Short mmCIF file of C-alpha atoms in Angstrom, two decimals:
data_model
loop_
_atom_site.label_atom_id
_atom_site.label_comp_id
_atom_site.label_asym_id
_atom_site.label_seq_id
_atom_site.Cartn_x
_atom_site.Cartn_y
_atom_site.Cartn_z
CA MET A 1 -26.66 -8.38 9.83
CA ILE A 2 -27.75 -7.35 13.35
CA GLN A 3 -25.81 -9.32 15.95
CA GLY A 4 -28.26 -10.90 18.43
CA HIS A 5 -29.91 -8.18 20.51
CA ASP A 6 -27.22 -5.57 19.77
CA LEU A 7 -29.18 -2.36 19.50
CA ARG A 8 -26.24 -0.10 18.68
CA PRO A 9 -26.82 1.62 15.32
CA LEU A 10 -24.58 0.34 12.52
CA VAL A 11 -22.41 2.68 10.44
CA VAL A 12 -21.23 1.29 7.10
CA HIS A 13 -18.14 3.09 5.84
CA VAL A 14 -17.86 2.79 2.04
CA VAL A 15 -14.48 3.38 0.40
CA PHE A 16 -13.05 2.61 -3.01
CA ARG A 17 -10.13 0.59 -1.64
CA PHE A 18 -9.13 -0.08 1.96
CA ASP A 19 -5.35 0.16 1.84
CA VAL A 20 -2.56 2.38 3.14
CA GLY A 21 -3.61 6.00 2.74
CA GLY A 22 -4.73 9.10 4.60
CA LEU A 23 -8.44 8.58 3.97
CA GLU A 24 -8.29 4.98 5.13
CA ASN A 25 -6.17 5.92 8.13
CA GLY A 26 -8.86 8.41 9.11
CA VAL A 27 -11.52 5.68 8.98
CA ALA A 28 -9.37 3.41 11.15
CA ASN A 29 -8.72 6.18 13.67
CA LEU A 30 -12.41 7.04 13.89
CA ILE A 31 -13.49 3.45 14.48
CA ASN A 32 -10.71 2.85 17.02
CA HIS A 33 -11.46 5.96 19.05
CA MET A 34 -15.23 6.26 18.94
CA PRO A 35 -16.73 4.81 22.15
CA PRO A 36 -17.61 1.18 21.37
CA ASP A 37 -20.99 1.46 23.06
CA ALA A 38 -22.07 4.23 20.67
CA TYR A 39 -22.05 2.53 17.23
CA ARG A 40 -21.19 -0.68 15.45
CA HIS A 41 -19.11 -0.37 12.29
CA ALA A 42 -18.56 -2.17 9.00
CA VAL A 43 -16.10 -1.30 6.24
CA VAL A 44 -17.19 -1.94 2.65
CA SER A 45 -14.58 -1.58 -0.08
CA LEU A 46 -15.77 -1.40 -3.67
CA THR A 47 -12.52 -3.10 -4.69
CA GLU A 48 -10.13 -4.65 -2.17
CA ILE A 49 -9.39 -4.79 1.54
CA THR A 50 -5.71 -5.32 2.30
CA ASP A 51 -3.80 -6.11 5.48
CA PHE A 52 -4.32 -2.48 6.39
CA ARG A 53 -7.48 -3.75 8.08
CA ARG A 54 -5.22 -4.67 11.01
CA ARG A 55 -5.02 -0.97 11.83
CA ILE A 56 -8.56 -1.31 13.16
CA LEU A 57 -8.23 -2.69 16.67
CA ARG A 58 -11.87 -3.38 17.46
CA GLN A 59 -12.92 -7.00 17.04
CA ASP A 60 -16.58 -6.31 16.20
CA VAL A 61 -15.94 -4.66 12.80
CA GLN A 62 -17.02 -6.45 9.63
CA PHE A 63 -14.96 -6.09 6.43
CA ILE A 64 -16.49 -6.67 3.00
CA ALA A 65 -14.61 -6.38 -0.31
CA LEU A 66 -16.76 -6.30 -3.47
CA LYS A 67 -13.90 -6.80 -5.98
CA LYS A 68 -15.27 -4.19 -8.37
CA ALA A 69 -13.90 -4.33 -11.93
CA PRO A 70 -12.87 -1.10 -13.69
CA GLY A 71 -15.82 0.94 -14.85
CA HIS A 72 -19.05 2.40 -13.52
CA THR A 73 -20.26 1.31 -10.08
CA PHE A 74 -23.75 0.92 -11.58
CA TRP A 75 -23.07 -2.79 -12.11
CA LEU A 76 -22.55 -3.14 -8.34
CA TYR A 77 -25.88 -1.54 -7.45
CA PRO A 78 -27.78 -4.86 -7.05
CA ARG A 79 -25.07 -6.25 -4.77
CA LEU A 80 -24.87 -3.06 -2.74
CA PHE A 81 -28.67 -2.92 -2.47
CA ALA A 82 -28.78 -6.52 -1.22
CA LEU A 83 -25.90 -5.89 1.17
CA PHE A 84 -27.53 -2.81 2.70
CA ARG A 85 -30.82 -4.67 3.07
CA GLU A 86 -28.99 -7.47 4.86
CA LEU A 87 -26.85 -5.27 7.13
CA ARG A 88 -29.68 -2.80 7.83
CA PRO A 89 -27.38 0.11 8.71
CA ALA A 90 -28.58 3.31 10.32
CA ILE A 91 -25.90 5.25 8.43
CA VAL A 92 -23.97 4.73 5.20
CA HIS A 93 -20.91 6.97 5.09
CA SER A 94 -19.25 7.07 1.66
CA ARG A 95 -15.91 8.76 1.16
CA ASN A 96 -14.57 10.69 -1.82
CA LEU A 97 -15.88 10.75 -5.36
CA ALA A 98 -14.91 7.15 -6.19
CA ALA A 99 -17.39 5.87 -3.58
CA LEU A 100 -20.16 8.47 -4.02
CA GLU A 101 -22.32 6.22 -6.18
CA ALA A 102 -22.94 3.92 -3.22
CA VAL A 103 -25.48 6.43 -1.88
CA VAL A 104 -27.96 5.43 -4.63
CA PRO A 105 -28.39 1.78 -3.60
CA ALA A 106 -28.26 2.93 0.04
CA TRP A 107 -31.19 5.25 -0.64
CA ALA A 108 -33.05 2.50 -2.54
CA ALA A 109 -32.48 0.09 0.36
CA GLY A 110 -34.02 2.56 2.78
CA VAL A 111 -30.91 3.52 4.73
CA PRO A 112 -32.11 6.46 6.85
CA VAL A 113 -28.92 8.57 6.85
CA ARG A 114 -26.50 8.78 3.93
CA ILE A 115 -23.39 10.87 4.55
CA HIS A 116 -20.81 11.62 1.91
CA GLY A 117 -17.34 12.73 2.95
CA GLU A 118 -15.00 14.88 0.89
CA HIS A 119 -11.44 14.08 1.98
CA GLY A 120 -9.41 15.67 -0.81
CA ARG A 121 -8.86 15.83 -4.55
CA ASP A 122 -6.76 13.60 -6.74
CA VAL A 123 -4.53 14.34 -9.68
CA GLY A 124 -7.45 14.37 -12.13
CA ASP A 125 -8.99 17.46 -10.50
CA LEU A 126 -6.39 19.14 -8.32
CA ASP A 127 -8.19 22.48 -7.93
CA GLY A 128 -11.79 21.28 -8.14
CA SER A 129 -12.39 23.07 -11.45
CA SER A 130 -13.52 20.02 -13.42
CA ARG A 131 -17.05 20.70 -14.68
CA LYS A 132 -17.58 16.97 -15.06
CA TYR A 133 -16.87 16.22 -11.40
CA GLN A 134 -18.91 19.22 -10.29
CA TRP A 135 -21.83 17.88 -12.31
CA VAL A 136 -21.40 14.38 -10.83
CA ARG A 137 -21.61 15.78 -7.30
CA ARG A 138 -24.77 17.74 -8.14
CA CYS A 139 -26.29 14.71 -9.86
CA TYR A 140 -26.06 12.58 -6.69
CA ARG A 141 -27.24 15.36 -4.36
CA PRO A 142 -30.83 13.99 -3.99
CA PHE A 143 -29.48 10.74 -2.53
CA VAL A 144 -27.23 12.34 0.12
CA THR A 145 -28.58 13.33 3.53
CA HIS A 146 -25.53 15.32 4.61
CA TYR A 147 -21.99 16.14 3.53
CA MET A 148 -18.83 16.07 5.61
CA ALA A 149 -15.73 18.02 4.56
CA LEU A 150 -12.34 17.52 6.18
CA SER A 151 -11.21 21.12 5.67
CA ARG A 152 -12.69 24.58 5.41
CA ASP A 153 -11.32 24.65 1.87
CA LEU A 154 -13.39 21.58 0.91
CA ALA A 155 -16.46 22.86 2.76
CA HIS A 156 -16.24 26.14 0.82
CA TYR A 157 -15.91 24.15 -2.41
CA LEU A 158 -19.14 22.26 -1.66
CA THR A 159 -21.13 25.34 -0.70
CA SER A 160 -19.74 27.92 -3.12
CA THR A 161 -18.56 26.03 -6.20
CA ILE A 162 -21.01 23.11 -6.13
CA GLY A 163 -23.80 25.17 -4.58
CA PHE A 164 -24.94 22.96 -1.69
CA SER A 165 -26.68 24.55 1.28
CA GLN A 166 -24.41 25.33 4.22
CA ALA A 167 -26.97 23.59 6.43
CA THR A 168 -26.15 20.27 4.71
CA VAL A 169 -22.35 20.52 5.06
CA ALA A 170 -20.38 19.78 8.22
CA GLN A 171 -16.64 20.31 8.57
CA ILE A 172 -14.62 18.02 10.85
CA TYR A 173 -10.84 17.90 11.03
CA ASN A 174 -8.94 14.64 11.25
CA GLY A 175 -7.50 13.80 14.63
CA VAL A 176 -4.07 12.48 15.50
CA ASP A 177 -3.13 9.97 18.19
CA THR A 178 -0.80 12.10 20.30
CA ARG A 179 0.09 9.07 22.44
CA ARG A 180 1.22 7.01 19.46
CA PHE A 181 2.88 9.97 17.75
CA HIS A 182 5.04 11.87 20.21
CA PRO A 183 8.48 13.49 20.31
CA ALA A 184 11.59 11.76 21.62
CA PRO A 185 13.92 13.55 24.10
CA LEU A 186 16.80 12.75 21.77
CA ARG A 187 16.40 11.75 18.14
CA PRO A 188 16.57 7.93 18.02
CA PRO A 189 18.07 6.07 15.05
CA ILE A 190 15.60 4.71 12.51
CA ALA A 191 15.77 0.94 12.13
CA GLY A 192 17.65 0.09 8.93
CA CYS A 193 18.54 3.71 8.14
CA PRO A 194 22.23 4.25 7.29
CA PHE A 195 22.18 7.74 8.83
CA ALA A 196 22.27 6.77 12.50
CA ASP A 197 25.03 9.21 13.48
CA PRO A 198 23.49 11.92 15.70
CA GLY A 199 25.56 14.49 13.82
CA TYR A 200 23.34 14.09 10.76
CA TRP A 201 20.31 16.32 10.26
CA LEU A 202 17.47 14.35 8.66
CA VAL A 203 14.79 15.92 6.51
CA GLY A 204 12.14 13.54 5.24
CA THR A 205 8.66 12.60 4.19
CA VAL A 206 6.32 9.62 4.56
CA GLY A 207 3.48 8.62 2.25
CA ARG A 208 2.32 6.96 -0.95
CA MET A 209 4.70 7.96 -3.73
CA GLN A 210 2.02 8.90 -6.21
CA VAL A 211 1.83 11.83 -8.64
CA VAL A 212 -0.49 13.86 -6.38
CA LYS A 213 2.04 13.66 -3.53
CA ASN A 214 4.83 15.01 -5.78
CA GLN A 215 7.79 13.64 -3.78
CA THR A 216 10.08 14.31 -6.74
CA ALA A 217 9.82 18.01 -5.82
CA LEU A 218 11.36 17.18 -2.44
CA ALA A 219 14.17 15.26 -4.14
CA GLN A 220 14.81 18.30 -6.35
CA ALA A 221 14.69 20.64 -3.33
CA PHE A 222 17.22 18.45 -1.50
CA ILE A 223 19.54 18.59 -4.51
CA ARG A 224 19.08 22.36 -4.72
CA THR A 225 19.76 22.79 -0.98
CA LEU A 226 23.09 20.98 -1.25
CA ALA A 227 24.07 22.99 -4.32
CA ALA A 228 23.19 26.34 -2.72
CA PHE A 229 24.55 25.51 0.73
CA PRO A 230 27.54 23.18 0.21
CA ASP A 231 28.48 23.35 3.90
CA LEU A 232 25.38 21.24 4.62
CA GLU A 233 26.62 18.28 2.56
CA SER A 234 28.46 16.76 5.52
CA ARG A 235 25.34 16.47 7.67
CA LEU A 236 22.11 17.02 5.69
CA ARG A 237 20.46 13.73 4.72
CA LEU A 238 17.16 12.86 3.02
CA VAL A 239 14.68 10.14 4.08
CA MET A 240 11.74 9.33 1.81
CA VAL A 241 9.52 6.51 3.09
CA GLY A 242 6.80 5.01 0.92
CA ASP A 243 6.29 3.15 -2.32
CA GLY A 244 4.79 3.94 -5.70
CA PRO A 245 5.81 5.13 -9.17
CA LEU A 246 7.55 8.28 -7.92
CA ARG A 247 10.02 6.27 -5.87
CA VAL A 248 11.97 5.21 -8.96
CA GLN A 249 11.78 8.73 -10.39
CA ALA A 250 13.09 10.27 -7.17
CA GLN A 251 15.93 7.76 -7.00
CA ALA A 252 16.87 8.57 -10.60
CA LEU A 253 16.93 12.32 -9.87
CA LEU A 254 19.19 11.81 -6.86
CA GLN A 255 21.44 9.45 -8.82
CA ARG A 256 21.88 11.91 -11.70
CA ALA A 257 22.77 14.66 -9.24
CA GLY A 258 25.38 12.45 -7.60
CA VAL A 259 23.76 12.58 -4.17
CA ALA A 260 22.00 9.19 -4.04
CA GLY A 261 24.36 8.16 -1.23
CA LEU A 262 22.99 10.98 0.90
CA ALA A 263 19.38 9.76 0.63
CA TRP A 264 17.49 6.71 1.90
CA LEU A 265 14.35 5.45 0.15
CA PRO A 266 13.44 2.16 1.86
CA GLY A 267 9.96 1.75 0.36
CA GLU A 268 6.83 1.13 2.42
CA ARG A 269 7.24 0.74 6.18
CA ASP A 270 4.83 -0.01 9.02
CA ASP A 271 6.80 1.81 11.76
CA VAL A 272 5.80 5.37 10.86
CA PRO A 273 5.74 6.73 14.45
CA GLU A 274 9.33 5.56 14.97
CA ILE A 275 10.40 6.96 11.61
CA LEU A 276 8.94 10.39 12.39
CA ARG A 277 10.68 10.43 15.78
CA GLY A 278 13.92 9.76 13.89
CA LEU A 279 13.59 12.86 11.67
CA ASP A 280 14.52 16.48 12.32
CA CYS A 281 12.12 18.05 9.80
CA PHE A 282 9.10 16.87 7.80
CA VAL A 283 8.23 17.99 4.26
CA LEU A 284 4.96 17.46 2.36
CA PRO A 285 5.32 18.60 -1.29
CA SER A 286 1.80 17.58 -2.44
CA LEU A 287 -0.03 19.00 -5.42
CA SER A 288 -3.34 18.67 -3.57
CA GLU A 289 -4.50 17.77 -0.05
CA GLY A 290 -7.61 17.61 2.05
CA ILE A 291 -6.47 17.45 5.67
CA SER A 292 -3.14 15.64 5.77
CA ASN A 293 -2.79 12.92 8.39
CA THR A 294 0.96 12.94 7.91
CA ILE A 295 1.19 16.66 8.71
CA LEU A 296 -0.76 16.04 11.91
CA GLU A 297 1.43 13.05 12.76
CA ALA A 298 4.59 15.06 12.13
CA MET A 299 3.30 17.92 14.30
CA ALA A 300 2.42 15.48 17.09
CA SER A 301 5.96 14.07 16.76
CA GLY A 302 7.40 17.50 17.46
CA LEU A 303 8.70 18.18 13.94
CA PRO A 304 8.75 21.47 12.06
CA VAL A 305 6.69 21.01 8.89
CA ILE A 306 7.34 22.46 5.45
CA ALA A 307 4.36 21.93 3.12
CA THR A 308 2.84 23.23 -0.08
CA ASP A 309 0.05 25.74 0.43
CA VAL A 310 -2.75 23.58 -0.95
CA GLY A 311 -6.08 22.35 0.40
CA GLY A 312 -6.21 22.32 4.18
CA ASN A 313 -2.43 22.49 4.75
CA GLY A 314 -2.67 26.17 5.66
CA GLU A 315 -5.38 25.32 8.21
CA LEU A 316 -2.98 22.98 10.03
CA ILE A 317 0.30 24.89 9.78
CA GLU A 318 0.74 28.31 11.34
CA ALA A 319 3.38 29.69 8.97
CA GLY A 320 6.39 30.98 10.86
CA ARG A 321 5.26 29.35 14.10
CA THR A 322 4.69 25.61 13.56
CA GLY A 323 6.22 25.33 10.09
CA GLU A 324 6.33 26.96 6.68
CA LEU A 325 4.15 27.01 3.56
CA VAL A 326 5.49 27.22 0.00
CA ARG A 327 3.84 27.39 -3.41
CA VAL A 328 3.25 24.16 -5.30
CA ALA A 329 6.39 22.91 -7.07
CA ASP A 330 8.44 25.89 -5.80
CA VAL A 331 11.63 23.89 -5.40
CA GLU A 332 13.74 26.98 -4.68
CA ALA A 333 11.52 28.13 -1.79
CA MET A 334 11.39 24.60 -0.39
CA ALA A 335 15.19 24.40 -0.49
CA GLN A 336 15.51 27.73 1.32
CA LYS A 337 13.17 26.60 4.10
CA ILE A 338 15.00 23.29 4.51
CA ALA A 339 18.33 25.10 4.72
CA ALA A 340 17.02 27.60 7.27
CA TYR A 341 15.96 24.85 9.65
CA ALA A 342 19.07 22.73 9.00
CA MET A 343 21.35 25.66 9.81
CA SER A 344 19.38 26.51 12.97
CA PRO A 345 18.50 23.27 14.77
CA LEU A 346 17.33 25.23 17.82
CA LEU A 347 14.79 27.10 15.68
CA ALA A 348 13.64 23.79 14.16
CA ARG A 349 13.09 22.28 17.62
CA THR A 350 11.23 25.36 18.85
CA VAL A 351 8.92 25.31 15.82
CA GLY A 352 8.39 21.56 16.26
CA GLN A 353 7.44 22.03 19.92
CA ALA A 354 4.85 24.64 18.93
CA GLY A 355 3.40 22.15 16.43
CA ARG A 356 3.16 19.50 19.13
CA ILE A 357 1.25 21.86 21.42
CA ARG A 358 -1.14 22.77 18.59
CA ALA A 359 -1.74 19.10 17.74
CA GLU A 360 -2.59 18.32 21.37
CA ARG A 361 -4.85 21.34 21.75
CA GLU A 362 -6.78 21.33 18.48
CA PHE A 363 -6.46 17.99 16.70
CA SER A 364 -6.89 15.29 19.31
CA MET A 365 -8.55 11.98 18.53
CA GLU A 366 -11.06 12.62 21.28
CA ALA A 367 -12.19 15.89 19.67
CA MET A 368 -12.51 14.22 16.27
CA SER A 369 -14.51 11.23 17.51
CA GLU A 370 -16.80 13.49 19.58
CA ARG A 371 -17.56 15.61 16.51
CA TYR A 372 -18.33 12.59 14.35
CA GLN A 373 -20.48 11.03 17.03
CA GLY A 374 -22.30 14.33 17.47
CA LEU A 375 -22.96 14.51 13.71
CA TYR A 376 -24.18 10.90 13.58
CA ASP A 377 -26.39 11.40 16.65
CA SER A 378 -27.95 14.62 15.39
CA LEU A 379 -28.70 13.26 11.92
CA LEU A 380 -30.29 10.10 13.34
CA LYS A 381 -32.30 12.14 15.82
CA SER A 382 -33.46 14.47 13.05
CA ARG A 383 -34.41 11.51 10.87
CA ALA A 384 -36.29 9.87 13.74
CA GLY A 385 -38.22 13.08 14.26
CA GLN A 386 -39.24 13.09 10.61
CA SER A 387 -40.10 9.44 10.18
CA GLY A 388 -40.47 7.92 13.62
CA SER A 389 -38.01 5.79 15.55
CA LYS A 390 -38.39 2.87 13.14
CA ALA A 391 -36.45 4.86 10.57
CA LEU A 392 -33.25 4.10 12.47
CA ILE A 393 -33.13 0.61 11.01
CA CYS A 394 -33.85 -0.29 7.40
CA ARG A 395 -36.90 -2.42 6.83
#
């Protein structure tokens, strides 16, 4: 609902679930860093909104959870239609396939601009080859004004594989808060971590421990590193922060290998910047990615990054300069890269410093928010030119 005489256009961000995750973190970062006089914002979750909402610092943001039951979003169409008619947004911005259906009631409610964002693929369609999901995207094309892809890889998928016009697809990288995520002059101990001795060399990862993130590959690579380079056993330690089904599996792998005492898996934490500053190297073993927030955060924290060469990872990491890329599930290659950095801490620091410089230069929050605001402004201006200025608010 329009607040008094507030004439700022409203953007409604539609997600499947507003909880800890890279997509959701990107929404929070955008809202926090876009100039408050430009747009109002609301977050609509088809399912739930958790305490993660506290990551959004602005006080004028509305949060709405629709508590969707499993199944087709079609049953939510009347509620979404009524909600969009009440809120009268200038823009509805849905994110990822699970929220795409929201563009239909947005179109029916007369929302002038309907943007759909592609943030990455999940385990059900890691390489984008699913004919079903390709068909779904084409089916909803008439209801989408414009598409936004986080990576060049995803933009190419939309234009080449799906067949959308390049004129309807924008590509905008995530940004990273380089003030919140920054290096420490000396590696500080991580609160609660048993590996506080500065003589240890800590390799680690942070994120949801779900199948698509494949953290068990990192556990296997750690085991392989110790087996191939036994001299590292006295100082190489593993930190895996996050919760989910793979946490138990990773713990079991480490236990069977007899190295569980050399690893720390504390579960979910809310002090990620401090954790990253307490590492010496960051590893992302994902099966699929869009543009990884955690890679950007690790780069901003001055860490060398080892990641699988999937999605947009190769667009963030300059192999050999700011980190290294390995094939998916290539445990041996991952182990070799970990060992190379662990045995040459000076090289690791030099690579991490190069990543920090790249994060500051190319992936700032200011650049991201300016690009989004420019996209929003241009689409609204184009729509106003087609339909008159009244099209900016639903009637």
